[in-house]
Amino acid sequence: MTQPESNQMEKPQLSSFTNTAFLATLVSRSAPETEKIAGELAASLPANCVVALIGDLGAGKTCFARGIIRAKGVPGHIPITSPTFVIVNAYDTENPVFHFDWYRISDSLELDAIGYRDFLEQGGICIVEWPQNAPDAIPKETLFVHIHGLGESRTIDFYTTLPEPALTEIRSVLTQIVSRLLDVTDINQHTPP
């Protein structure tokens, strides 16, 4: 398997995945804020949820994953890094969390070889970086997070194929996060930066 040269890297495409519903767009002004957003969202994720993180190299996918993983109970002294070379890191929490990095994966057959479907069947939260490298391995019901931007600020777009009641719960949490980020009493008087 060969990866394209970094200057030839294809931009991540949400269009690889069909029937996604737009939920919200948030702006994070720093890596700690990105982690906080992910941590707040973590409480609303159903037990067997797949979170697909889309974004260029350095966009903040691992930062977002770290926020979810910490919120699910992994203590601060345990390092949370992208599993680029090992493909998956498993975290033993009350509801297990599996963090995948498919950057080096070229198709779903490689995922079958490492037992990806076995991880899905364990009922934990699966966080997948670079899902577009094997789009046919992403379950029908998934939360998609597209992270993009330059410098410290990141725009984070949320899309999903999750059914009710998970959809309503995630939408509610995202609304609460938007209110906190705006930090205003009357949302109608706010002028975006």
Coordinates of C-alpha atoms in Angstrom, one line a residue:
M1 CA 0.0 0.0 0.0
T2 CA 1.3 3.4 -0.9
Q3 CA 0.1 6.8 0.3
P4 CA 0.0 9.8 -2.0
E5 CA 2.7 12.4 -1.5
S6 CA 1.5 15.0 1.1
N7 CA 1.1 17.7 -1.6
Q8 CA -1.1 15.3 -3.6
M9 CA -3.2 14.3 -0.6
E10 CA -6.9 14.3 -1.5
K11 CA -9.0 16.6 0.6
P12 CA -11.3 14.7 3.0
Q13 CA -14.8 14.4 1.5
L14 CA -18.0 13.9 3.3
S15 CA -19.5 13.1 0.0
S16 CA -18.0 9.6 0.4
F17 CA -20.9 9.0 2.8
T18 CA -24.5 9.2 1.7
N19 CA -27.7 10.2 3.4
T20 CA -26.1 12.4 6.1
A21 CA -28.2 15.1 7.8
F22 CA -26.5 18.4 8.8
L23 CA -26.7 19.1 12.5
A24 CA -24.5 22.2 13.3
T25 CA -21.4 24.1 12.7
L26 CA -19.3 25.3 15.6
V27 CA -16.1 27.3 15.7
S28 CA -13.4 26.4 18.2
R29 CA -10.7 29.0 18.9
S30 CA -8.1 26.6 20.4
A31 CA -7.1 23.0 20.9
P32 CA -8.4 23.0 24.5
E33 CA -11.7 24.4 23.3
T34 CA -11.9 21.6 20.7
E35 CA -11.3 19.0 23.4
K36 CA -14.0 20.6 25.6
I37 CA -16.6 20.6 22.7
A38 CA -15.8 16.9 22.2
G39 CA -16.0 16.2 25.9
E40 CA -19.4 17.8 26.2
L41 CA -20.7 15.9 23.2
A42 CA -19.4 12.6 24.6
A43 CA -22.2 12.4 27.2
S44 CA -24.8 12.3 24.4
L45 CA -23.2 9.5 22.4
P46 CA -25.1 6.2 22.4
A47 CA -23.2 3.2 23.7
N48 CA -22.5 1.7 20.3
C49 CA -21.8 4.9 18.4
V50 CA -19.3 5.4 15.6
V51 CA -17.8 8.9 15.4
A52 CA -16.1 9.4 12.0
L53 CA -13.5 12.3 12.1
I54 CA -12.8 13.9 8.8
G55 CA -10.1 16.5 8.2
D56 CA -6.7 17.2 6.8
L57 CA -3.4 16.4 8.5
G58 CA -3.2 18.5 11.6
A59 CA -6.8 19.6 11.5
G60 CA -7.5 18.5 15.1
K61 CA -9.0 15.0 14.7
T62 CA -6.9 13.5 17.5
C63 CA -7.6 16.5 19.7
F64 CA -11.4 15.9 19.2
A65 CA -10.9 12.2 19.9
R66 CA -9.0 13.0 23.1
G67 CA -11.9 15.1 24.3
I68 CA -14.3 12.2 23.9
I69 CA -11.9 9.7 25.4
R70 CA -11.1 11.8 28.5
A71 CA -14.8 12.5 29.0
K72 CA -15.5 8.8 29.0
G73 CA -13.2 8.3 32.0
V74 CA -9.6 7.8 30.8
P75 CA -7.4 9.7 33.3
G76 CA -5.1 12.5 32.4
H77 CA -1.9 10.5 33.1
I78 CA -2.7 8.1 30.3
P79 CA -1.5 9.5 27.0
I80 CA -4.0 9.7 24.2
T81 CA -2.3 9.8 20.8
S82 CA -3.3 8.9 17.3
P83 CA -2.9 5.2 16.6
T84 CA -1.4 5.8 13.1
F85 CA 0.9 2.8 13.2
V86 CA -1.0 0.4 15.5
I87 CA -4.3 1.3 13.8
V88 CA -6.4 1.1 17.0
N89 CA -6.0 2.0 20.7
A90 CA -8.5 0.5 23.1
Y91 CA -9.5 2.2 26.3
D92 CA -11.0 0.2 29.1
T93 CA -13.7 2.4 30.5
E94 CA -17.3 1.7 31.7
N95 CA -18.3 1.8 28.1
P96 CA -15.2 0.8 26.1
V97 CA -13.8 3.3 23.6
F98 CA -11.8 2.3 20.5
H99 CA -9.8 4.9 18.7
F100 CA -8.9 4.0 15.1
D101 CA -6.6 5.8 12.7
W102 CA -7.2 4.6 9.1
Y103 CA -4.6 6.9 7.5
R104 CA -2.5 3.9 6.4
I105 CA -5.5 1.8 5.5
S106 CA -6.3 1.5 1.8
D107 CA -9.6 -0.5 1.9
S108 CA -11.9 -2.4 4.2
L109 CA -10.2 -5.7 3.6
E110 CA -7.3 -4.5 5.7
L111 CA -9.7 -3.7 8.5
D112 CA -11.2 -7.2 8.4
A113 CA -7.6 -8.5 8.9
I114 CA -7.3 -6.5 12.2
G115 CA -10.8 -7.5 13.4
Y116 CA -12.5 -4.1 13.0
R117 CA -16.0 -5.7 13.0
D118 CA -15.2 -7.5 16.3
F119 CA -14.6 -4.1 17.9
L120 CA -17.9 -2.8 16.5
E121 CA -19.7 -5.8 18.1
Q122 CA -18.3 -5.0 21.5
G123 CA -20.9 -2.2 21.9
G124 CA -18.4 0.5 22.7
I125 CA -17.8 3.9 21.1
C126 CA -15.6 3.7 18.0
I127 CA -13.8 6.8 16.9
V128 CA -12.4 6.7 13.4
E129 CA -9.9 9.1 11.9
W130 CA -9.6 9.1 8.1
P131 CA -12.9 7.1 7.5
Q132 CA -12.8 8.1 3.8
N133 CA -10.0 5.5 3.3
A134 CA -12.5 2.7 3.8
P135 CA -16.0 4.3 3.5
D136 CA -17.8 0.9 3.1
A137 CA -16.6 -0.1 6.6
I138 CA -18.4 2.8 8.2
P139 CA -21.8 1.7 9.7
K140 CA -25.0 3.1 8.4
E141 CA -25.6 4.9 11.7
T142 CA -22.7 7.2 12.4
L143 CA -21.9 10.7 13.6
F144 CA -19.6 12.5 11.2
V145 CA -17.4 15.4 12.4
H146 CA -15.6 17.4 9.7
I147 CA -12.8 19.6 11.2
H148 CA -11.2 22.3 9.1
G149 CA -9.4 25.6 9.4
L150 CA -6.0 27.3 9.7
G151 CA -4.1 28.6 12.7
E152 CA -5.7 28.0 16.1
S153 CA -9.3 28.3 15.0
R154 CA -11.2 25.4 13.7
T155 CA -14.6 25.1 12.1
I156 CA -16.3 21.9 13.1
D157 CA -19.3 20.6 11.1
F158 CA -21.5 17.9 12.4
Y159 CA -23.5 15.5 10.2
T160 CA -25.2 12.3 11.1
T161 CA -27.1 9.2 10.0
L162 CA -28.0 8.3 13.6
P163 CA -31.7 7.5 14.3
E164 CA -33.9 8.8 17.1
P165 CA -33.5 9.2 20.0
A166 CA -29.8 9.6 19.6
L167 CA -30.3 12.3 17.0
T168 CA -32.4 14.5 19.3
E169 CA -30.0 14.0 22.2
I170 CA -27.0 15.0 20.1
R171 CA -28.8 18.0 18.6
S172 CA -29.8 19.2 22.1
V173 CA -26.2 19.0 23.3
L174 CA -24.9 20.8 20.2
T175 CA -27.4 23.6 20.9
Q176 CA -26.2 23.9 24.5
I177 CA -22.6 24.1 23.2
V178 CA -23.5 26.8 20.7
S179 CA -25.1 28.8 23.5
R180 CA -22.0 28.4 25.7
L181 CA -19.7 29.4 22.9
L182 CA -21.7 32.5 22.1
D183 CA -21.9 33.4 25.8
V184 CA -24.7 35.8 25.3
T185 CA -28.1 36.1 27.0
D186 CA -30.0 36.9 23.8
I187 CA -28.8 34.9 20.8
N188 CA -30.7 37.2 18.5
Q189 CA -28.5 40.2 19.4
H190 CA -25.2 38.3 18.7
T191 CA -23.1 39.3 15.7
P192 CA -20.7 36.6 14.6
P193 CA -17.0 37.5 14.8

